[in-house]
Amino acid sequence: MKTTFSIIKADVGGWPGHAWVHPDLKEVANIKLRDAQASGLIKDYHVTNCGDDLELIMTHTNGIDAKEIHSMCWDTFCEATEKAEELGLYGAGQDLLVDAFSGNIKGMGPGVAEMEFTERKAEPIIAFMMDKTEPGAFNFPIYKIFADPFNTAGLVIDPSIHDGFVFEVWDIQEHKNVMMKTPEEMYDLLALIGAKSRFVIKRVFPKKSSKLNSDEPAAVISTEKLYQIAGEYVGKDDPVAAVRGQSGLPAVGEILEGFSIGHLVSGWMRGSHNGPLMPVAVRDAKCTRFDGPPRVIALGFQLKNGKLTEPVDMFDDPAFDSTRREAQHITDYMRRHGPFEPHRLPMADMEYTTLPKVMKKLGTRFKKVQ
Ligand code: F6R
Ligand code: MG
Ligand code: MG
């Protein structure tokens, strides 16, 4: 029997502004998931939030893209939206882009990261959740975790992962995907995923030579692009990911090490600025300064017969203090650039712009340069 691990998330209202999720919304979600567990639809669950995003972490045996799971999550977000409206929260229902559920929650606004796999004797799994950034923000750490020997010692010294991994990369503009092997195609892979607003890592698989099943993912990332779905900007995608670890996969510490730089990501204020990604404890994932800086939280579970242990708040650790200090320092430095690139995103990637209006206003005042 295989287990499905699903993270399905949406911003259905912020408190205040786009800073945080109100506890009443989490209570709505907890009640819905408790009922879903009692009815046998899901095996286990945990509700959390990263900034203004409400996250439903679930285990079940229905496989990925299961209509009954997606429909239950859609109903949960709708009920949480009603609560957000009642409380007068900001942007109630922001990520619910359509009126009625149509069979699969993908493309309807919420973000989805799901994988189905055969549980090992002991199955460590980490759920990562980000706020104020885009799916491509995962490219850097996922690459480091599964392909960089300076991050993951096991790639060099553990025979069970020495052969490397297979990356599934999506071109989110052209809606195409490609499978690429590391270390063989490392440079070609980097040529794509360095362009993180277009090429995003969707999944990572063990190789055929691995003792693990090469059809079952080791990692999965949500790759929905809200503004592409809606045709206009309606909020950042704020991605989530699930990563399995140990015995034949990177160790938990190698997985977390991928987030130790506070790398630069796009998003932050008005989805239009570059800034450092700060790894924080769940309680600290409040996007305050300039609506940020962008945050990532990590919850670690052991999984057994579909049952989850209590989560461990992995970045709630002084070992990440220096990353946070560095991110604060970078925040100060980037902010001093105000409206200038590369703090402000290049024009094509901005989600708010007044440029067409400014150009129209200046009109004929623009003269040809001789
Ligand atoms: C970025 C984000 C916020 C908002 C900003 C303006 O992802 O959620 O930075 O873009 O607070 O929000 P509105 O346009 O709703 O006033
Ligand atoms: Mg919001
Ligand atoms: Mg958000």
Short mmCIF file of C-alpha atoms and ligand atoms in Angstrom, two decimals:
data_model
loop_
_atom_site.label_atom_id
_atom_site.label_comp_id
_atom_site.label_asym_id
_atom_site.label_seq_id
_atom_site.Cartn_x
_atom_site.Cartn_y
_atom_site.Cartn_z
CA MET A 1 0.00 0.00 0.00
CA LYS A 2 1.36 3.39 -0.99
CA THR A 3 0.96 6.59 1.03
CA THR A 4 0.19 9.99 -0.46
CA PHE A 5 1.61 13.06 1.24
CA SER A 6 -0.21 16.25 0.19
CA ILE A 7 0.35 19.90 1.01
CA ILE A 8 -2.45 22.10 -0.33
CA LYS A 9 -2.40 25.81 0.51
CA ALA A 10 -4.13 29.09 -0.16
CA ASP A 11 -4.19 32.68 1.05
CA VAL A 12 -7.83 33.19 1.97
CA GLY A 13 -7.40 36.32 4.07
CA GLY A 14 -4.64 38.14 5.94
CA TRP A 15 -4.36 39.74 9.38
CA PRO A 16 -3.49 42.59 9.23
CA GLY A 17 -2.93 43.21 5.52
CA HIS A 18 -0.85 40.34 4.14
CA ALA A 19 1.05 39.58 7.37
CA TRP A 20 -0.43 36.51 9.09
CA VAL A 21 -3.31 33.99 9.27
CA HIS A 22 -5.96 34.55 11.97
CA PRO A 23 -6.29 31.57 14.40
CA ASP A 24 -10.03 31.32 13.64
CA LEU A 25 -9.19 30.35 10.04
CA LYS A 26 -6.87 27.62 11.28
CA GLU A 27 -9.63 26.41 13.56
CA VAL A 28 -12.01 26.11 10.59
CA ALA A 29 -9.36 24.06 8.78
CA ASN A 30 -8.63 21.88 11.82
CA ILE A 31 -12.32 21.01 12.20
CA LYS A 32 -12.70 20.15 8.49
CA LEU A 33 -9.60 17.95 8.48
CA ARG A 34 -10.57 16.27 11.75
CA ASP A 35 -13.92 15.35 10.15
CA ALA A 36 -12.15 14.14 7.00
CA GLN A 37 -9.95 11.92 9.17
CA ALA A 38 -12.94 10.61 11.13
CA SER A 39 -14.71 9.71 7.88
CA GLY A 40 -11.60 7.81 6.68
CA LEU A 41 -10.90 10.16 3.75
CA ILE A 42 -7.50 11.15 5.11
CA LYS A 43 -5.23 9.25 7.49
CA ASP A 44 -3.62 12.17 9.27
CA TYR A 45 -3.15 15.94 9.03
CA HIS A 46 -1.52 19.06 10.36
CA VAL A 47 -2.68 22.65 9.80
CA THR A 48 -0.17 25.49 9.81
CA ASN A 49 0.53 28.87 8.26
CA CYS A 50 3.48 30.71 6.80
CA GLY A 51 2.68 34.43 6.85
CA ASP A 52 -0.75 34.93 5.23
CA ASP A 53 -0.88 31.42 3.71
CA LEU A 54 -3.03 28.69 5.25
CA GLU A 55 -1.43 25.26 4.74
CA LEU A 56 -3.14 21.85 4.92
CA ILE A 57 -0.65 18.99 5.32
CA MET A 58 -2.32 15.59 4.86
CA THR A 59 -1.63 11.88 4.42
CA HIS A 60 -4.03 9.50 2.65
CA THR A 61 -4.15 6.60 0.19
CA ASN A 62 -6.03 8.26 -2.67
CA GLY A 63 -2.97 9.12 -4.78
CA ILE A 64 -2.08 12.54 -6.19
CA ASP A 65 -4.74 14.69 -7.90
CA ALA A 66 -7.51 12.80 -6.06
CA LYS A 67 -10.83 14.54 -6.70
CA GLU A 68 -12.26 13.79 -3.25
CA ILE A 69 -9.16 15.21 -1.47
CA HIS A 70 -8.99 18.33 -3.63
CA SER A 71 -12.72 18.91 -3.26
CA MET A 72 -12.51 18.65 0.54
CA CYS A 73 -9.61 21.15 0.55
CA TRP A 74 -11.56 23.51 -1.72
CA ASP A 75 -14.52 23.37 0.68
CA THR A 76 -12.14 24.04 3.58
CA PHE A 77 -10.76 27.15 1.88
CA CYS A 78 -14.30 28.33 1.05
CA GLU A 79 -15.37 27.95 4.69
CA ALA A 80 -12.21 29.72 5.87
CA THR A 81 -13.00 32.51 3.39
CA GLU A 82 -16.46 32.90 4.90
CA LYS A 83 -14.84 33.20 8.33
CA ALA A 84 -12.33 35.74 6.93
CA GLU A 85 -15.20 37.80 5.50
CA GLU A 86 -17.06 37.65 8.81
CA LEU A 87 -13.95 38.90 10.67
CA GLY A 88 -13.23 41.53 8.02
CA LEU A 89 -9.79 40.11 7.26
CA TYR A 90 -7.83 41.51 4.36
CA GLY A 91 -8.10 39.95 0.88
CA ALA A 92 -10.68 37.31 1.93
CA GLY A 93 -10.73 34.51 -0.66
CA GLN A 94 -7.73 36.05 -2.47
CA ASP A 95 -6.45 32.77 -3.92
CA LEU A 96 -9.82 31.22 -4.81
CA LEU A 97 -10.01 32.26 -8.44
CA VAL A 98 -13.15 30.46 -9.59
CA ASP A 99 -16.66 30.14 -8.22
CA ALA A 100 -17.10 26.38 -8.25
CA PHE A 101 -14.87 23.33 -7.86
CA SER A 102 -14.21 21.55 -11.15
CA GLY A 103 -12.56 18.24 -10.19
CA ASN A 104 -8.95 19.30 -9.52
CA ILE A 105 -7.85 22.20 -7.35
CA LYS A 106 -4.82 22.86 -9.59
CA GLY A 107 -5.38 25.92 -11.75
CA MET A 108 -8.08 27.19 -9.39
CA GLY A 109 -5.72 29.29 -7.28
CA PRO A 110 -4.40 27.17 -4.38
CA GLY A 111 -0.85 25.71 -4.47
CA VAL A 112 -0.37 21.93 -4.49
CA ALA A 113 2.63 19.69 -3.70
CA GLU A 114 1.77 15.98 -3.56
CA MET A 115 3.70 12.74 -3.85
CA GLU A 116 2.81 9.07 -3.58
CA PHE A 117 5.40 6.56 -2.43
CA THR A 118 5.99 3.22 -0.71
CA GLU A 119 6.81 3.95 2.92
CA ARG A 120 10.19 2.75 4.07
CA LYS A 121 10.65 1.20 7.52
CA ALA A 122 11.11 4.73 8.85
CA GLU A 123 10.17 7.66 6.66
CA PRO A 124 11.47 11.15 7.56
CA ILE A 125 9.72 13.89 5.58
CA ILE A 126 10.07 17.68 5.73
CA ALA A 127 7.32 20.10 4.65
CA PHE A 128 8.66 23.48 3.53
CA MET A 129 6.38 26.51 3.20
CA MET A 130 7.32 29.97 1.91
CA ASP A 131 5.63 33.36 1.96
CA LYS A 132 6.17 36.46 -0.26
CA THR A 133 7.97 34.64 -3.04
CA GLU A 134 7.51 32.40 -6.11
CA PRO A 135 7.98 28.65 -6.91
CA GLY A 136 11.42 29.30 -8.45
CA ALA A 137 12.64 30.21 -4.95
CA PHE A 138 12.96 26.45 -4.35
CA ASN A 139 15.34 25.94 -7.31
CA PHE A 140 18.44 26.99 -5.40
CA PRO A 141 17.97 24.91 -2.22
CA ILE A 142 16.60 21.82 -4.04
CA TYR A 143 19.56 21.90 -6.42
CA LYS A 144 21.96 22.23 -3.48
CA ILE A 145 20.31 19.41 -1.54
CA PHE A 146 20.23 16.87 -4.39
CA ALA A 147 23.17 17.89 -6.60
CA ASP A 148 25.76 20.03 -4.80
CA PRO A 149 28.54 18.02 -3.12
CA PHE A 150 29.55 21.11 -1.11
CA ASN A 151 26.07 21.02 0.48
CA THR A 152 25.37 17.29 0.60
CA ALA A 153 28.33 15.29 1.82
CA GLY A 154 26.49 12.04 1.02
CA LEU A 155 26.82 12.69 -2.73
CA VAL A 156 30.55 12.16 -2.23
CA ILE A 157 30.82 9.71 0.67
CA ASP A 158 27.58 7.65 0.79
CA PRO A 159 27.50 4.85 -1.83
CA SER A 160 23.66 4.86 -1.71
CA ILE A 161 23.39 8.39 -3.19
CA HIS A 162 26.74 8.67 -4.97
CA ASP A 163 25.10 8.08 -8.38
CA GLY A 164 23.03 11.28 -8.08
CA PHE A 165 19.39 12.10 -8.86
CA VAL A 166 16.96 12.89 -11.69
CA PHE A 167 15.35 16.36 -11.82
CA GLU A 168 11.99 17.06 -13.47
CA VAL A 169 12.09 20.69 -14.65
CA TRP A 170 9.03 22.62 -15.87
CA ASP A 171 9.07 25.50 -18.28
CA ILE A 172 6.15 27.38 -16.72
CA GLN A 173 5.81 29.75 -19.66
CA GLU A 174 5.69 27.13 -22.41
CA HIS A 175 4.01 24.47 -20.21
CA LYS A 176 6.61 21.78 -21.02
CA ASN A 177 8.78 19.56 -18.83
CA VAL A 178 12.12 17.77 -19.17
CA MET A 179 13.93 15.11 -17.08
CA MET A 180 17.61 15.81 -16.36
CA LYS A 181 20.23 13.69 -14.60
CA THR A 182 22.88 14.88 -12.17
CA PRO A 183 25.84 14.90 -11.97
CA GLU A 184 25.99 14.15 -15.76
CA GLU A 185 23.85 17.11 -16.86
CA MET A 186 24.61 19.44 -13.98
CA TYR A 187 25.73 22.40 -16.10
CA ASP A 188 22.75 22.11 -18.48
CA LEU A 189 20.41 21.88 -15.50
CA LEU A 190 21.91 25.02 -13.96
CA ALA A 191 21.58 26.84 -17.30
CA LEU A 192 17.82 26.34 -17.00
CA ILE A 193 17.04 26.63 -13.30
CA GLY A 194 19.16 29.76 -12.80
CA ALA A 195 16.33 31.44 -14.77
CA LYS A 196 14.00 30.81 -11.85
CA SER A 197 11.00 32.83 -12.98
CA ARG A 198 10.65 30.53 -16.01
CA PHE A 199 12.22 27.12 -15.25
CA VAL A 200 11.21 25.51 -11.96
CA ILE A 201 12.10 22.18 -10.42
CA LYS A 202 8.86 20.21 -10.01
CA ARG A 203 10.13 16.87 -8.69
CA VAL A 204 13.33 14.98 -7.91
CA PHE A 205 13.58 11.19 -8.32
CA PRO A 206 16.13 8.57 -7.22
CA LYS A 207 18.05 7.03 -10.12
CA LYS A 208 17.33 3.50 -11.41
CA SER A 209 20.55 2.31 -9.72
CA SER A 210 19.17 3.44 -6.32
CA LYS A 211 17.77 0.99 -3.76
CA LEU A 212 14.67 3.22 -3.71
CA ASN A 213 11.92 3.05 -6.30
CA SER A 214 12.98 5.38 -9.13
CA ASP A 215 9.31 6.12 -10.03
CA GLU A 216 8.56 7.53 -6.59
CA PRO A 217 9.63 11.14 -5.94
CA ALA A 218 12.09 12.15 -3.24
CA ALA A 219 10.86 15.77 -3.45
CA VAL A 220 7.97 17.74 -4.95
CA ILE A 221 7.37 21.48 -5.26
CA SER A 222 4.16 23.44 -5.99
CA THR A 223 4.53 25.21 -9.33
CA GLU A 224 1.26 27.07 -9.77
CA LYS A 225 1.70 30.61 -11.10
CA LEU A 226 -1.29 32.61 -9.95
CA TYR A 227 -0.92 35.48 -12.34
CA GLN A 228 -0.69 33.09 -15.29
CA ILE A 229 -3.79 31.27 -14.16
CA ALA A 230 -5.79 34.43 -13.52
CA GLY A 231 -4.41 36.37 -16.46
CA GLU A 232 -3.57 39.22 -14.11
CA TYR A 233 -1.86 39.61 -10.77
CA VAL A 234 -3.93 38.38 -7.84
CA GLY A 235 -1.22 37.58 -5.28
CA LYS A 236 2.12 35.83 -5.11
CA ASP A 237 2.28 32.07 -5.49
CA ASP A 238 4.02 31.52 -2.15
CA PRO A 239 5.18 27.95 -2.86
CA VAL A 240 5.37 24.79 -0.73
CA ALA A 241 7.44 21.61 -1.05
CA ALA A 242 7.85 18.18 0.52
CA VAL A 243 11.25 16.47 0.76
CA ARG A 244 11.91 12.88 1.96
CA GLY A 245 15.21 12.14 3.67
CA GLN A 246 17.77 9.59 4.91
CA SER A 247 18.87 6.07 3.85
CA GLY A 248 19.32 6.45 0.11
CA LEU A 249 18.33 10.16 0.15
CA PRO A 250 19.99 13.31 1.54
CA ALA A 251 20.05 13.37 5.36
CA VAL A 252 17.69 15.74 7.21
CA GLY A 253 20.66 17.97 8.04
CA GLU A 254 21.73 18.04 4.39
CA ILE A 255 18.18 19.00 3.42
CA LEU A 256 18.10 21.91 5.90
CA GLU A 257 21.61 22.98 4.91
CA GLY A 258 20.19 23.96 1.50
CA PHE A 259 18.48 26.91 3.23
CA SER A 260 21.52 28.15 5.16
CA ILE A 261 22.46 31.00 2.82
CA GLY A 262 19.37 33.22 2.87
CA HIS A 263 19.54 33.30 -0.93
CA LEU A 264 17.92 36.08 -2.94
CA VAL A 265 14.39 35.43 -4.20
CA SER A 266 11.73 37.47 -6.04
CA GLY A 267 8.55 38.60 -4.32
CA TRP A 268 8.52 40.68 -1.14
CA MET A 269 6.67 44.02 -1.30
CA ARG A 270 3.98 43.95 -4.02
CA GLY A 271 5.58 40.82 -5.51
CA SER A 272 8.02 43.19 -7.22
CA HIS A 273 11.28 43.07 -5.25
CA ASN A 274 14.30 40.86 -4.71
CA GLY A 275 15.22 40.03 -1.14
CA PRO A 276 16.80 37.36 1.05
CA LEU A 277 14.81 34.25 2.00
CA MET A 278 14.86 34.05 5.80
CA PRO A 279 14.45 30.60 7.42
CA VAL A 280 12.38 31.06 10.60
CA ALA A 281 10.37 29.25 13.27
CA VAL A 282 6.65 28.99 12.46
CA ARG A 283 5.84 31.67 15.06
CA ASP A 284 8.27 34.07 13.31
CA ALA A 285 6.87 33.72 9.80
CA LYS A 286 5.17 37.13 10.03
CA CYS A 287 5.90 39.29 7.03
CA THR A 288 6.36 42.68 8.64
CA ARG A 289 9.25 44.74 7.31
CA PHE A 290 8.34 46.04 3.83
CA ASP A 291 5.86 43.09 3.85
CA GLY A 292 8.76 40.72 4.36
CA PRO A 293 11.50 39.82 4.01
CA PRO A 294 10.36 36.55 2.34
CA ARG A 295 10.18 33.63 4.80
CA VAL A 296 10.52 29.87 4.76
CA ILE A 297 9.42 27.48 7.51
CA ALA A 298 10.14 23.75 7.80
CA LEU A 299 8.13 21.11 9.67
CA GLY A 300 9.77 17.70 10.12
CA PHE A 301 7.69 14.52 10.52
CA GLN A 302 8.23 10.76 10.77
CA LEU A 303 5.62 8.86 8.83
CA LYS A 304 4.40 5.34 9.66
CA ASN A 305 1.44 3.60 8.01
CA GLY A 306 0.14 6.98 6.96
CA LYS A 307 0.31 8.41 10.49
CA LEU A 308 2.36 11.52 11.17
CA THR A 309 4.30 12.25 14.33
CA GLU A 310 3.94 15.69 15.87
CA PRO A 311 5.94 18.11 13.69
CA VAL A 312 9.33 19.45 14.73
CA ASP A 313 9.80 23.15 13.91
CA MET A 314 13.16 22.67 12.19
CA PHE A 315 14.30 26.30 11.78
CA ASP A 316 13.47 27.05 15.44
CA ASP A 317 17.15 26.58 16.17
CA PRO A 318 20.03 28.92 17.06
CA ALA A 319 22.06 27.13 14.36
CA PHE A 320 20.12 29.29 11.86
CA ASP A 321 20.66 32.57 13.78
CA SER A 322 23.63 33.56 11.65
CA THR A 323 21.58 32.98 8.44
CA ARG A 324 18.84 35.20 9.87
CA ARG A 325 21.32 37.90 10.90
CA GLU A 326 22.82 37.84 7.42
CA ALA A 327 19.33 38.05 5.91
CA GLN A 328 18.58 41.09 8.11
CA HIS A 329 21.82 42.70 7.01
CA ILE A 330 20.97 42.04 3.34
CA THR A 331 17.47 43.42 3.99
CA ASP A 332 18.95 46.72 5.22
CA TYR A 333 21.30 46.89 2.26
CA MET A 334 18.69 46.03 -0.38
CA ARG A 335 16.13 48.45 1.09
CA ARG A 336 18.55 51.35 0.69
CA HIS A 337 18.18 50.89 -3.08
CA GLY A 338 14.52 51.96 -2.88
CA PRO A 339 12.91 51.84 -6.33
CA PHE A 340 16.13 50.85 -8.13
CA GLU A 341 16.90 47.49 -9.73
CA PRO A 342 18.08 44.93 -8.75
CA HIS A 343 16.14 45.46 -5.48
CA ARG A 344 13.06 46.28 -7.56
CA LEU A 345 12.48 43.51 -10.11
CA PRO A 346 13.10 44.00 -13.84
CA MET A 347 10.03 45.37 -15.59
CA ALA A 348 8.85 42.07 -17.07
CA ASP A 349 8.71 40.38 -13.65
CA MET A 350 6.95 43.13 -11.70
CA GLU A 351 3.42 42.52 -10.55
CA TYR A 352 2.52 46.14 -9.97
CA THR A 353 3.59 48.84 -12.41
CA THR A 354 2.66 52.41 -13.21
CA LEU A 355 5.00 52.56 -16.20
CA PRO A 356 2.38 52.45 -19.00
CA LYS A 357 0.53 55.35 -17.30
CA VAL A 358 3.74 57.36 -16.80
CA MET A 359 4.67 56.80 -20.48
CA LYS A 360 1.21 57.90 -21.60
CA LYS A 361 1.34 61.02 -19.47
CA LEU A 362 4.75 62.02 -20.84
CA GLY A 363 3.52 61.29 -24.40
CA THR A 364 4.92 63.85 -26.88
CA ARG A 365 7.34 65.26 -24.32
CA PHE A 366 9.60 62.41 -25.43
CA LYS A 367 11.74 63.81 -28.30
CA LYS A 368 13.89 61.85 -30.68
CA VAL A 369 17.54 61.82 -29.65
CA GLN A 370 19.69 63.05 -32.56
C1 F6R B 1 3.20 40.50 -1.78
C2 F6R B 1 2.10 40.90 -0.94
C3 F6R B 1 2.05 42.30 -0.42
C4 F6R B 1 1.04 43.13 -1.22
C5 F6R B 1 1.05 44.59 -0.73
C6 F6R B 1 0.01 45.44 -1.44
O1 F6R B 1 3.10 39.18 -2.18
O2 F6R B 1 1.19 40.14 -0.66
O3 F6R B 1 3.32 42.89 -0.41
O4 F6R B 1 1.35 43.09 -2.58
O5 F6R B 1 0.79 44.64 0.65
O6 F6R B 1 -1.22 44.81 -1.28
P1 F6R B 1 -2.61 45.37 -1.83
O7 F6R B 1 -2.43 45.64 -3.31
O8 F6R B 1 -3.57 44.27 -1.52
O9 F6R B 1 -2.89 46.65 -1.06
MG MG B 2 -2.23 37.90 1.08
MG MG B 3 1.30 34.85 1.09
#
